[in-house]
Amino acid sequence: MNIYKEIKRLINYGIDKKLITKEDKIFVRNKILDILNLDEFIDIDIKDECLTYPEDALDNILDFAYENGVLKENSTIYRDLLDTKIMASFLSKPSIVIKEFYENYNISPKHATDKYYNMSIASNYIRKKRIDKNKNWKANSSFGKLDITINLSKPEKDPKIIAKGKNLKPSSYPKCVLCRENEGYKGRINHPARQTLRLIPINLCGEEWFMQYSPYVYYNEHSIIFKGTHEPMNINISTFKKLLDFVSKFPHYFVGSNADLPIVGGSILSHDHFQAGRYEFPMEKAPIERNITIKGFEDIDIGIVKWPMSVIRLRSENRKKLSKLSYHILKTWKSYNNEKVNIISHTNKTPHNTITPIARFKNNKYEMDLVLRNNRTNKLHPLGIFHPHSNLHHIKKENIGLIEVMGMAILPPRLKNELAIMKECLLGEKDINNYKSMLPHLDWFNYLKNKYTGLNVDYNEILREEIGIIYENILLDCGVFKQDTAGFKAFEGFINKCSNY
C-alpha cells in the first residue's frame, strides 16, 4: 500500500464531491501530511475513479497510521477519531457553510437542505457506508405497512474502551452530545469527534436553535434540531409553536419531539431537541378512523388516527389556533385519570402523562399529530405498562421513542445473527438449544415451528413478516387506549373531557 496514492485518491474524492476545488488540493494535502506526521509527498499517477465512499481510501490511510504509530490503537473508536480529523481538512469554516446555506435557502428551502445533506454525507459526518449495511424492509400489519430496520451502523462498544473511559478525568465539555460546543470538537474515547460537524442556526419563535443531521441517519435527511442552550426536554405550548414555525420554514420536512418523560421519551432528555427530515412514515399515511369535534375549536379538522397507538390528528391553516388546541389537549391529558384502563396521571407529585407531537405542512394546511403517552410502571410491567411487554423483549425491550411511534422499528444489531440462526433451526439444520443467545427466542421458535412445519415457505420472508407482527404488538402495548371496546369508549371519554372546560 502506497500512502501517497491513498492521499491522492482521497483528495480526488474531495474534489469530485465538491468539498474542495482543484485550487485547494495542495493546501488540503499538506494538512493531511501534518496529521500523519509525514514531511514530504511523492506525486504518483493513479487511475481515474469515482469513489462511492471516502472509506475506500480512508481505511488504507488509517491502516498506514496504525502501522506507523500515528494511530494509538487499531479499534473503531480510535479510527473514527483520526478519520474525522482527516476529513475535517476538506471542510470550510462554519461561517462560510452558514452563508452558503442561506444563499441556497433564498433559492428554496429544499435546495438548501439538499446541498447541506450532500455535504454531510460527502464529508463522512454521516457515515453512509456503515448506514448502507443496515437491514431494512417493510412488513404488513393491520395498520398498513410498517418500516423495520436492524441497526448495524453504530459501532459496538468495545469493553476495553469502556474500561479506559472510566479512568479518564471527568469532563463536562461539551455538556452533552447535542450542545453546540460539539462543532469542531476533536472528541475522545468516550465522546465522538465532531470536527466535521457544521451547524445551521435557525430562529424558532424568537429563540436560537440549531440544525444538524444525525451521523447515523435512520431515514432520509434525518435531522436534529436543538436548542442553543442546554435545557431539559419540556413539552408545552412553546413546543407546538416551534414545531409549526419549523415546518413553515422547511415545509418539505416533518418535525417531531420525543416525549419529555423517562420510558416514553428519547435517549437524551437533558437537552431540548426535535427530530426532522424528508420521509413519509407509516403513521403519516394512516387514515382518520373517526372525525371528532372539540368545543371551541370547531373550525379545526380533528380526527382519531387508525393506528396501534392513541393518536389525535389536527389540521388547520391557522398555526396559532393549532398550537392553542394542541396545548389544550396536552393540559387535559396531563390530568386525565381512568383506572379502568390503567391510566393514572400522577403518583404523588410524579407526572406520568405526556405527549409525543409531530408537525407537518401538507396540502396547504398545518398538521399536528398528538400521540398520547403514559410512563407508569407496576409489578407486572416494571419497565412500563405502556411499553413493550416482556413477551416481546426477545426482539426489542428499549424505549419506544418518536421514530418508532411513527412506525419505524429500530431493532438491535444482535438480531442479524440471531435471525440467521433461527432460520437454520427452523430448517432443522441446527438445534436452538445449543445457542445460549437464542434461549430468549425459544417460545417464538416453537410457535413458528408449529405454524410453518410442513409448508413450503421462504423462511427469510417469514421471519421478516413475523418481526412485523411483533412490532405491531409492541406498538399496541404502547397505546394508552387499547383497540377494544373498553379502549374505544375510554378514548371517546377523553375527547369529551377535552370539550368540557
PDB file of C-alpha atoms in Angstrom, residues 58-338:
ATOM      1  CA  LEU A  58      -9.503   6.409   4.285  1.00  0.00           C
ATOM      2  CA  ASP A  59      -9.329   2.839   5.578  1.00  0.00           C
ATOM      3  CA  ASN A  60      -5.970   2.333   3.874  1.00  0.00           C
ATOM      4  CA  ILE A  61      -4.699   5.627   5.296  1.00  0.00           C
ATOM      5  CA  LEU A  62      -5.795   4.531   8.797  1.00  0.00           C
ATOM      6  CA  ASP A  63      -4.005   1.203   8.371  1.00  0.00           C
ATOM      7  CA  PHE A  64      -0.840   3.142   7.495  1.00  0.00           C
ATOM      8  CA  ALA A  65      -1.342   5.404  10.518  1.00  0.00           C
ATOM      9  CA  TYR A  66      -1.568   2.406  12.837  1.00  0.00           C
ATOM     10  CA  GLU A  67       1.446   0.657  11.319  1.00  0.00           C
ATOM     11  CA  ASN A  68       3.498   3.836  11.711  1.00  0.00           C
ATOM     12  CA  GLY A  69       2.484   4.749  15.259  1.00  0.00           C
ATOM     13  CA  VAL A  70       0.189   7.687  14.429  1.00  0.00           C
ATOM     14  CA  LEU A  71      -2.923   5.744  15.421  1.00  0.00           C
ATOM     15  CA  LYS A  72      -2.684   4.675  19.048  1.00  0.00           C
ATOM     16  CA  GLU A  73      -4.944   1.644  18.747  1.00  0.00           C
ATOM     17  CA  ASN A  74      -6.482  -0.082  15.754  1.00  0.00           C
ATOM     18  CA  SER A  75     -10.027  -0.056  17.157  1.00  0.00           C
ATOM     19  CA  THR A  76     -13.159   1.509  15.673  1.00  0.00           C
ATOM     20  CA  ILE A  77     -13.206   4.261  18.310  1.00  0.00           C
ATOM     21  CA  TYR A  78      -9.621   5.370  17.642  1.00  0.00           C
ATOM     22  CA  ARG A  79     -10.009   5.015  13.868  1.00  0.00           C
ATOM     23  CA  ASP A  80     -13.134   7.194  13.978  1.00  0.00           C
ATOM     24  CA  LEU A  81     -11.292   9.877  15.939  1.00  0.00           C
ATOM     25  CA  LEU A  82      -8.492  10.013  13.376  1.00  0.00           C
ATOM     26  CA  ASP A  83     -10.545   9.731  10.194  1.00  0.00           C
ATOM     27  CA  THR A  84     -12.788  12.578  11.397  1.00  0.00           C
ATOM     28  CA  LYS A  85      -9.716  14.737  11.914  1.00  0.00           C
ATOM     29  CA  ILE A  86      -8.534  13.923   8.381  1.00  0.00           C
ATOM     30  CA  MET A  87     -11.906  14.601   6.759  1.00  0.00           C
ATOM     31  CA  ALA A  88     -12.178  17.932   8.603  1.00  0.00           C
ATOM     32  CA  SER A  89      -9.360  19.116   6.318  1.00  0.00           C
ATOM     33  CA  PHE A  90     -11.904  19.214   3.489  1.00  0.00           C
ATOM     34  CA  LEU A  91     -14.496  21.420   5.188  1.00  0.00           C
ATOM     35  CA  SER A  92     -14.987  25.167   5.219  1.00  0.00           C
ATOM     36  CA  LYS A  93     -15.348  27.159   8.442  1.00  0.00           C
ATOM     37  CA  PRO A  94     -18.860  27.341   9.956  1.00  0.00           C
ATOM     38  CA  SER A  95     -19.436  30.943   8.870  1.00  0.00           C
ATOM     39  CA  ILE A  96     -18.899  30.016   5.211  1.00  0.00           C
ATOM     40  CA  VAL A  97     -21.172  26.951   5.450  1.00  0.00           C
ATOM     41  CA  ILE A  98     -23.913  29.050   7.086  1.00  0.00           C
ATOM     42  CA  LYS A  99     -23.587  31.789   4.442  1.00  0.00           C
ATOM     43  CA  GLU A 100     -23.874  29.241   1.626  1.00  0.00           C
ATOM     44  CA  PHE A 101     -26.836  27.530   3.307  1.00  0.00           C
ATOM     45  CA  TYR A 102     -28.876  30.720   3.485  1.00  0.00           C
ATOM     46  CA  GLU A 103     -27.880  31.753  -0.041  1.00  0.00           C
ATOM     47  CA  ASN A 104     -29.258  28.395  -1.171  1.00  0.00           C
ATOM     48  CA  TYR A 105     -32.297  28.861   1.105  1.00  0.00           C
ATOM     49  CA  ASN A 106     -33.139  32.047  -0.791  1.00  0.00           C
ATOM     50  CA  ILE A 107     -33.433  29.857  -3.888  1.00  0.00           C
ATOM     51  CA  SER A 108     -35.586  27.347  -1.958  1.00  0.00           C
ATOM     52  CA  PRO A 109     -35.538  25.609   1.446  1.00  0.00           C
ATOM     53  CA  LYS A 110     -35.246  22.249  -0.334  1.00  0.00           C
ATOM     54  CA  HIS A 111     -32.221  23.434  -2.316  1.00  0.00           C
ATOM     55  CA  ALA A 112     -30.534  24.491   0.932  1.00  0.00           C
ATOM     56  CA  THR A 113     -31.143  21.183   2.720  1.00  0.00           C
ATOM     57  CA  ASP A 114     -30.142  19.159  -0.358  1.00  0.00           C
ATOM     58  CA  LYS A 115     -26.743  20.866  -0.505  1.00  0.00           C
ATOM     59  CA  TYR A 116     -26.258  20.656   3.266  1.00  0.00           C
ATOM     60  CA  TYR A 117     -27.205  16.969   3.375  1.00  0.00           C
ATOM     61  CA  ASN A 118     -24.910  16.083   0.474  1.00  0.00           C
ATOM     62  CA  MET A 119     -22.029  17.893   2.176  1.00  0.00           C
ATOM     63  CA  SER A 120     -22.698  15.997   5.423  1.00  0.00           C
ATOM     64  CA  ILE A 121     -22.525  12.682   3.564  1.00  0.00           C
ATOM     65  CA  ALA A 122     -19.508  13.569   1.430  1.00  0.00           C
ATOM     66  CA  SER A 123     -17.514  14.705   4.493  1.00  0.00           C
ATOM     67  CA  ASN A 124     -18.262  11.363   6.194  1.00  0.00           C
ATOM     68  CA  TYR A 125     -20.014  13.150   9.048  1.00  0.00           C
ATOM     69  CA  ILE A 126     -22.918  10.935   8.011  1.00  0.00           C
ATOM     70  CA  ARG A 127     -21.204   7.561   7.743  1.00  0.00           C
ATOM     71  CA  LYS A 128     -23.069   6.352   4.690  1.00  0.00           C
ATOM     72  CA  LYS A 129     -21.009   3.214   4.180  1.00  0.00           C
ATOM     73  CA  ARG A 130     -21.999   1.945   7.631  1.00  0.00           C
ATOM     74  CA  ILE A 131     -25.597   3.055   7.265  1.00  0.00           C
ATOM     75  CA  ASP A 132     -25.912   1.141   3.990  1.00  0.00           C
ATOM     76  CA  LYS A 133     -25.215  -2.049   5.967  1.00  0.00           C
ATOM     77  CA  ASN A 134     -28.480  -1.650   7.920  1.00  0.00           C
ATOM     78  CA  LYS A 135     -31.128  -4.257   7.153  1.00  0.00           C
ATOM     79  CA  ASN A 136     -34.360  -2.564   6.054  1.00  0.00           C
ATOM     80  CA  TRP A 137     -37.704  -3.928   4.935  1.00  0.00           C
ATOM     81  CA  LYS A 138     -41.429  -3.241   5.055  1.00  0.00           C
ATOM     82  CA  ALA A 139     -43.828  -5.570   6.850  1.00  0.00           C
ATOM     83  CA  ASN A 140     -47.581  -5.880   6.567  1.00  0.00           C
ATOM     84  CA  SER A 141     -49.759  -5.030   9.557  1.00  0.00           C
ATOM     85  CA  SER A 142     -53.392  -4.302  10.379  1.00  0.00           C
ATOM     86  CA  PHE A 143     -52.462  -0.604  10.174  1.00  0.00           C
ATOM     87  CA  GLY A 144     -50.637  -0.586   6.843  1.00  0.00           C
ATOM     88  CA  LYS A 145     -47.027  -1.388   6.054  1.00  0.00           C
ATOM     89  CA  LEU A 146     -44.507  -0.835   8.876  1.00  0.00           C
ATOM     90  CA  ASP A 147     -40.822   0.049   8.418  1.00  0.00           C
ATOM     91  CA  ILE A 148     -38.364  -2.368  10.020  1.00  0.00           C
ATOM     92  CA  THR A 149     -34.648  -1.608  10.484  1.00  0.00           C
ATOM     93  CA  ILE A 150     -31.941  -3.707  12.079  1.00  0.00           C
ATOM     94  CA  ASN A 151     -29.463  -1.031  13.053  1.00  0.00           C
ATOM     95  CA  LEU A 152     -25.932  -2.126  12.140  1.00  0.00           C
ATOM     96  CA  SER A 153     -24.416   1.325  11.619  1.00  0.00           C
ATOM     97  CA  LYS A 154     -23.462   2.311  15.150  1.00  0.00           C
ATOM     98  CA  PRO A 155     -20.179   0.672  16.205  1.00  0.00           C
ATOM     99  CA  GLU A 156     -20.401  -1.830  19.030  1.00  0.00           C
ATOM    100  CA  LYS A 157     -18.921  -0.551  22.274  1.00  0.00           C
ATOM    101  CA  ASP A 158     -15.579  -2.229  22.942  1.00  0.00           C
ATOM    102  CA  PRO A 159     -15.401  -3.363  26.632  1.00  0.00           C
ATOM    103  CA  LYS A 160     -11.718  -2.365  26.721  1.00  0.00           C
ATOM    104  CA  ILE A 161     -12.550   1.146  25.559  1.00  0.00           C
ATOM    105  CA  ILE A 162     -15.384   1.368  28.105  1.00  0.00           C
ATOM    106  CA  ALA A 163     -12.937   0.380  30.838  1.00  0.00           C
ATOM    107  CA  LYS A 164     -10.436   3.022  29.681  1.00  0.00           C
ATOM    108  CA  GLY A 165     -13.181   5.641  29.625  1.00  0.00           C
ATOM    109  CA  LYS A 166     -13.819   5.055  33.335  1.00  0.00           C
ATOM    110  CA  ASN A 167     -10.240   6.094  34.054  1.00  0.00           C
ATOM    111  CA  LEU A 168     -10.496   9.367  32.149  1.00  0.00           C
ATOM    112  CA  LYS A 169     -10.687  12.640  34.004  1.00  0.00           C
ATOM    113  CA  PRO A 170     -14.391  13.638  34.184  1.00  0.00           C
ATOM    114  CA  SER A 171     -15.287  16.280  31.621  1.00  0.00           C
ATOM    115  CA  SER A 172     -18.342  18.486  31.271  1.00  0.00           C
ATOM    116  CA  TYR A 173     -17.251  19.864  27.919  1.00  0.00           C
ATOM    117  CA  PRO A 174     -19.328  19.594  25.862  1.00  0.00           C
ATOM    118  CA  LYS A 175     -22.152  19.122  28.365  1.00  0.00           C
ATOM    119  CA  CYS A 176     -23.852  16.561  26.090  1.00  0.00           C
ATOM    120  CA  VAL A 177     -23.629  15.247  22.528  1.00  0.00           C
ATOM    121  CA  LEU A 178     -26.192  17.832  21.359  1.00  0.00           C
ATOM    122  CA  CYS A 179     -24.617  21.021  22.705  1.00  0.00           C
ATOM    123  CA  ARG A 180     -23.361  23.499  20.119  1.00  0.00           C
ATOM    124  CA  GLU A 181     -19.870  23.200  21.621  1.00  0.00           C
ATOM    125  CA  ASN A 182     -19.559  19.884  19.770  1.00  0.00           C
ATOM    126  CA  GLU A 183     -18.975  21.751  16.499  1.00  0.00           C
ATOM    127  CA  GLY A 184     -15.306  21.168  15.640  1.00  0.00           C
ATOM    128  CA  TYR A 185     -14.610  19.212  18.841  1.00  0.00           C
ATOM    129  CA  LYS A 186     -11.801  16.666  18.497  1.00  0.00           C
ATOM    130  CA  GLY A 187     -13.558  14.014  20.561  1.00  0.00           C
ATOM    131  CA  ARG A 188     -12.170  11.471  22.990  1.00  0.00           C
ATOM    132  CA  ILE A 189     -12.707   7.764  23.549  1.00  0.00           C
ATOM    133  CA  ASN A 190     -15.963   8.402  25.436  1.00  0.00           C
ATOM    134  CA  HIS A 191     -17.204  11.286  23.266  1.00  0.00           C
ATOM    135  CA  PRO A 192     -17.423  11.274  19.444  1.00  0.00           C
ATOM    136  CA  ALA A 193     -15.251  13.508  17.293  1.00  0.00           C
ATOM    137  CA  ARG A 194     -17.223  16.290  15.654  1.00  0.00           C
ATOM    138  CA  GLN A 195     -14.628  18.179  13.586  1.00  0.00           C
ATOM    139  CA  THR A 196     -16.797  17.541  10.513  1.00  0.00           C
ATOM    140  CA  LEU A 197     -19.961  18.873  12.156  1.00  0.00           C
ATOM    141  CA  ARG A 198     -21.307  22.144  10.766  1.00  0.00           C
ATOM    142  CA  LEU A 199     -24.363  23.641  12.468  1.00  0.00           C
ATOM    143  CA  ILE A 200     -27.029  25.796  10.853  1.00  0.00           C
ATOM    144  CA  PRO A 201     -28.575  28.429  13.186  1.00  0.00           C
ATOM    145  CA  ILE A 202     -32.375  28.659  12.972  1.00  0.00           C
ATOM    146  CA  ASN A 203     -34.662  31.171  14.655  1.00  0.00           C
ATOM    147  CA  LEU A 204     -37.717  29.433  16.101  1.00  0.00           C
ATOM    148  CA  CYS A 205     -40.235  31.777  17.689  1.00  0.00           C
ATOM    149  CA  GLY A 206     -37.503  34.265  18.541  1.00  0.00           C
ATOM    150  CA  GLU A 207     -35.150  31.672  20.096  1.00  0.00           C
ATOM    151  CA  GLU A 208     -31.800  30.480  18.768  1.00  0.00           C
ATOM    152  CA  TRP A 209     -31.898  26.839  17.734  1.00  0.00           C
ATOM    153  CA  PHE A 210     -29.539  24.829  15.542  1.00  0.00           C
ATOM    154  CA  MET A 211     -29.918  22.254  12.822  1.00  0.00           C
ATOM    155  CA  GLN A 212     -27.664  19.315  12.058  1.00  0.00           C
ATOM    156  CA  TYR A 213     -28.050  15.866  10.546  1.00  0.00           C
ATOM    157  CA  SER A 214     -27.811  12.728  12.611  1.00  0.00           C
ATOM    158  CA  PRO A 215     -24.473  10.960  11.976  1.00  0.00           C
ATOM    159  CA  TYR A 216     -26.380   7.652  11.808  1.00  0.00           C
ATOM    160  CA  VAL A 217     -29.462   8.607   9.818  1.00  0.00           C
ATOM    161  CA  TYR A 218     -32.383   6.204  10.275  1.00  0.00           C
ATOM    162  CA  TYR A 219     -34.359   7.751   7.398  1.00  0.00           C
ATOM    163  CA  ASN A 220     -33.844  10.253   4.584  1.00  0.00           C
ATOM    164  CA  GLU A 221     -32.381  13.554   5.811  1.00  0.00           C
ATOM    165  CA  HIS A 222     -32.736  12.581   9.476  1.00  0.00           C
ATOM    166  CA  SER A 223     -32.159  15.909  11.221  1.00  0.00           C
ATOM    167  CA  ILE A 224     -31.654  17.037  14.799  1.00  0.00           C
ATOM    168  CA  ILE A 225     -32.995  20.464  15.715  1.00  0.00           C
ATOM    169  CA  PHE A 226     -31.717  21.513  19.142  1.00  0.00           C
ATOM    170  CA  LYS A 227     -31.972  24.477  21.452  1.00  0.00           C
ATOM    171  CA  GLY A 228     -28.953  26.768  21.679  1.00  0.00           C
ATOM    172  CA  THR A 229     -28.870  26.472  25.458  1.00  0.00           C
ATOM    173  CA  HIS A 230     -28.555  23.230  27.409  1.00  0.00           C
ATOM    174  CA  GLU A 231     -32.059  22.920  28.849  1.00  0.00           C
ATOM    175  CA  PRO A 232     -34.116  19.765  29.526  1.00  0.00           C
ATOM    176  CA  MET A 233     -36.958  18.484  27.341  1.00  0.00           C
ATOM    177  CA  ASN A 234     -40.287  20.063  28.219  1.00  0.00           C
ATOM    178  CA  ILE A 235     -43.453  19.672  26.148  1.00  0.00           C
ATOM    179  CA  ASN A 236     -45.546  22.860  26.449  1.00  0.00           C
ATOM    180  CA  ILE A 237     -47.317  25.409  24.255  1.00  0.00           C
ATOM    181  CA  SER A 238     -43.939  26.770  23.173  1.00  0.00           C
ATOM    182  CA  THR A 239     -43.083  23.302  21.796  1.00  0.00           C
ATOM    183  CA  PHE A 240     -46.109  23.286  19.490  1.00  0.00           C
ATOM    184  CA  LYS A 241     -45.403  26.818  18.314  1.00  0.00           C
ATOM    185  CA  LYS A 242     -41.783  25.972  17.486  1.00  0.00           C
ATOM    186  CA  LEU A 243     -42.683  22.756  15.653  1.00  0.00           C
ATOM    187  CA  LEU A 244     -45.129  24.690  13.474  1.00  0.00           C
ATOM    188  CA  ASP A 245     -42.640  27.521  12.986  1.00  0.00           C
ATOM    189  CA  PHE A 246     -40.077  24.974  11.771  1.00  0.00           C
ATOM    190  CA  VAL A 247     -42.370  23.420   9.136  1.00  0.00           C
ATOM    191  CA  SER A 248     -43.339  26.910   7.980  1.00  0.00           C
ATOM    192  CA  LYS A 249     -39.632  27.483   7.267  1.00  0.00           C
ATOM    193  CA  PHE A 250     -38.986  23.966   5.912  1.00  0.00           C
ATOM    194  CA  PRO A 251     -42.334  22.796   4.520  1.00  0.00           C
ATOM    195  CA  HIS A 252     -40.766  19.760   2.803  1.00  0.00           C
ATOM    196  CA  TYR A 253     -39.763  18.342   6.223  1.00  0.00           C
ATOM    197  CA  PHE A 254     -41.775  16.880   9.075  1.00  0.00           C
ATOM    198  CA  VAL A 255     -40.620  17.653  12.623  1.00  0.00           C
ATOM    199  CA  GLY A 256     -41.434  15.978  15.907  1.00  0.00           C
ATOM    200  CA  SER A 257     -40.396  15.845  19.528  1.00  0.00           C
ATOM    201  CA  ASN A 258     -39.796  12.901  21.763  1.00  0.00           C
ATOM    202  CA  ALA A 259     -41.888  12.888  24.913  1.00  0.00           C
ATOM    203  CA  ASP A 260     -40.342  14.613  27.931  1.00  0.00           C
ATOM    204  CA  LEU A 261     -40.620  11.758  30.463  1.00  0.00           C
ATOM    205  CA  PRO A 262     -38.468   8.658  31.035  1.00  0.00           C
ATOM    206  CA  ILE A 263     -39.542   5.326  29.461  1.00  0.00           C
ATOM    207  CA  VAL A 264     -41.712   7.050  26.831  1.00  0.00           C
ATOM    208  CA  GLY A 265     -39.098   9.676  25.927  1.00  0.00           C
ATOM    209  CA  GLY A 266     -35.910   9.529  23.884  1.00  0.00           C
ATOM    210  CA  SER A 267     -32.358   8.715  24.952  1.00  0.00           C
ATOM    211  CA  ILE A 268     -31.481  12.376  25.644  1.00  0.00           C
ATOM    212  CA  LEU A 269     -33.891  14.156  27.992  1.00  0.00           C
ATOM    213  CA  SER A 270     -31.320  16.655  29.260  1.00  0.00           C
ATOM    214  CA  HIS A 271     -31.240  18.838  26.123  1.00  0.00           C
ATOM    215  CA  ASP A 272     -34.382  20.128  24.412  1.00  0.00           C
ATOM    216  CA  HIS A 273     -34.436  18.984  20.789  1.00  0.00           C
ATOM    217  CA  PHE A 274     -36.595  17.828  17.894  1.00  0.00           C
ATOM    218  CA  GLN A 275     -36.085  15.380  15.051  1.00  0.00           C
ATOM    219  CA  ALA A 276     -36.986  16.217  11.475  1.00  0.00           C
ATOM    220  CA  GLY A 277     -36.472  15.001   7.935  1.00  0.00           C
ATOM    221  CA  ARG A 278     -37.838  14.308   4.484  1.00  0.00           C
ATOM    222  CA  TYR A 279     -39.537  10.976   4.895  1.00  0.00           C
ATOM    223  CA  GLU A 280     -43.126   9.763   4.933  1.00  0.00           C
ATOM    224  CA  PHE A 281     -43.548   7.470   7.927  1.00  0.00           C
ATOM    225  CA  PRO A 282     -46.296   4.820   8.097  1.00  0.00           C
ATOM    226  CA  MET A 283     -48.240   6.838  10.681  1.00  0.00           C
ATOM    227  CA  GLU A 284     -48.438   9.810   8.314  1.00  0.00           C
ATOM    228  CA  LYS A 285     -50.098   7.544   5.726  1.00  0.00           C
ATOM    229  CA  ALA A 286     -52.605   6.197   8.274  1.00  0.00           C
ATOM    230  CA  PRO A 287     -56.167   7.380   7.639  1.00  0.00           C
ATOM    231  CA  ILE A 288     -58.556   9.085  10.029  1.00  0.00           C
ATOM    232  CA  GLU A 289     -60.665   6.419  11.708  1.00  0.00           C
ATOM    233  CA  ARG A 290     -63.208   8.844  13.154  1.00  0.00           C
ATOM    234  CA  ASN A 291     -63.739  12.583  12.802  1.00  0.00           C
ATOM    235  CA  ILE A 292     -64.400  14.407  16.067  1.00  0.00           C
ATOM    236  CA  THR A 293     -65.196  17.908  17.284  1.00  0.00           C
ATOM    237  CA  ILE A 294     -63.816  19.719  20.317  1.00  0.00           C
ATOM    238  CA  LYS A 295     -65.863  22.593  21.684  1.00  0.00           C
ATOM    239  CA  GLY A 296     -64.360  25.968  20.906  1.00  0.00           C
ATOM    240  CA  PHE A 297     -62.255  24.577  18.034  1.00  0.00           C
ATOM    241  CA  GLU A 298     -64.978  23.664  15.538  1.00  0.00           C
ATOM    242  CA  ASP A 299     -63.019  25.276  12.685  1.00  0.00           C
ATOM    243  CA  ILE A 300     -60.121  22.811  13.109  1.00  0.00           C
ATOM    244  CA  ASP A 301     -60.206  19.406  11.415  1.00  0.00           C
ATOM    245  CA  ILE A 302     -59.799  16.827  14.215  1.00  0.00           C
ATOM    246  CA  GLY A 303     -59.704  13.058  13.941  1.00  0.00           C
ATOM    247  CA  ILE A 304     -58.610   9.882  15.681  1.00  0.00           C
ATOM    248  CA  VAL A 305     -55.980   8.143  13.545  1.00  0.00           C
ATOM    249  CA  LYS A 306     -56.265   4.453  12.663  1.00  0.00           C
ATOM    250  CA  TRP A 307     -53.027   3.492  14.388  1.00  0.00           C
ATOM    251  CA  PRO A 308     -51.988   0.983  17.111  1.00  0.00           C
ATOM    252  CA  MET A 309     -51.079   3.854  19.439  1.00  0.00           C
ATOM    253  CA  SER A 310     -53.522   6.563  20.546  1.00  0.00           C
ATOM    254  CA  VAL A 311     -53.174   9.455  18.082  1.00  0.00           C
ATOM    255  CA  ILE A 312     -55.230  12.627  17.573  1.00  0.00           C
ATOM    256  CA  ARG A 313     -54.624  14.450  14.295  1.00  0.00           C
ATOM    257  CA  LEU A 314     -55.310  18.197  13.947  1.00  0.00           C
ATOM    258  CA  ARG A 315     -55.334  20.151  10.654  1.00  0.00           C
ATOM    259  CA  SER A 316     -55.711  23.887  10.090  1.00  0.00           C
ATOM    260  CA  GLU A 317     -54.363  26.830   8.121  1.00  0.00           C
ATOM    261  CA  ASN A 318     -54.160  28.750  11.417  1.00  0.00           C
ATOM    262  CA  ARG A 319     -50.914  27.974  13.295  1.00  0.00           C
ATOM    263  CA  LYS A 320     -51.952  29.968  16.349  1.00  0.00           C
ATOM    264  CA  LYS A 321     -55.219  28.075  16.852  1.00  0.00           C
ATOM    265  CA  LEU A 322     -53.498  24.753  16.153  1.00  0.00           C
ATOM    266  CA  SER A 323     -50.923  25.453  18.881  1.00  0.00           C
ATOM    267  CA  LYS A 324     -53.664  26.524  21.273  1.00  0.00           C
ATOM    268  CA  LEU A 325     -55.701  23.351  20.694  1.00  0.00           C
ATOM    269  CA  SER A 326     -52.586  21.138  20.957  1.00  0.00           C
ATOM    270  CA  TYR A 327     -51.774  22.697  24.307  1.00  0.00           C
ATOM    271  CA  HIS A 328     -55.372  22.342  25.482  1.00  0.00           C
ATOM    272  CA  ILE A 329     -55.287  18.607  24.682  1.00  0.00           C
ATOM    273  CA  LEU A 330     -51.910  18.285  26.423  1.00  0.00           C
ATOM    274  CA  LYS A 331     -53.190  20.021  29.582  1.00  0.00           C
ATOM    275  CA  THR A 332     -56.316  17.864  29.623  1.00  0.00           C
ATOM    276  CA  TRP A 333     -54.267  14.705  29.122  1.00  0.00           C
ATOM    277  CA  LYS A 334     -51.761  15.593  31.846  1.00  0.00           C
ATOM    278  CA  SER A 335     -54.508  15.480  34.478  1.00  0.00           C
ATOM    279  CA  TYR A 336     -56.565  12.658  32.937  1.00  0.00           C
ATOM    280  CA  ASN A 337     -57.214   9.547  35.024  1.00  0.00           C
ATOM    281  CA  ASN A 338     -59.076   6.359  34.136  1.00  0.00           C
TER     282      ASN A 338
END
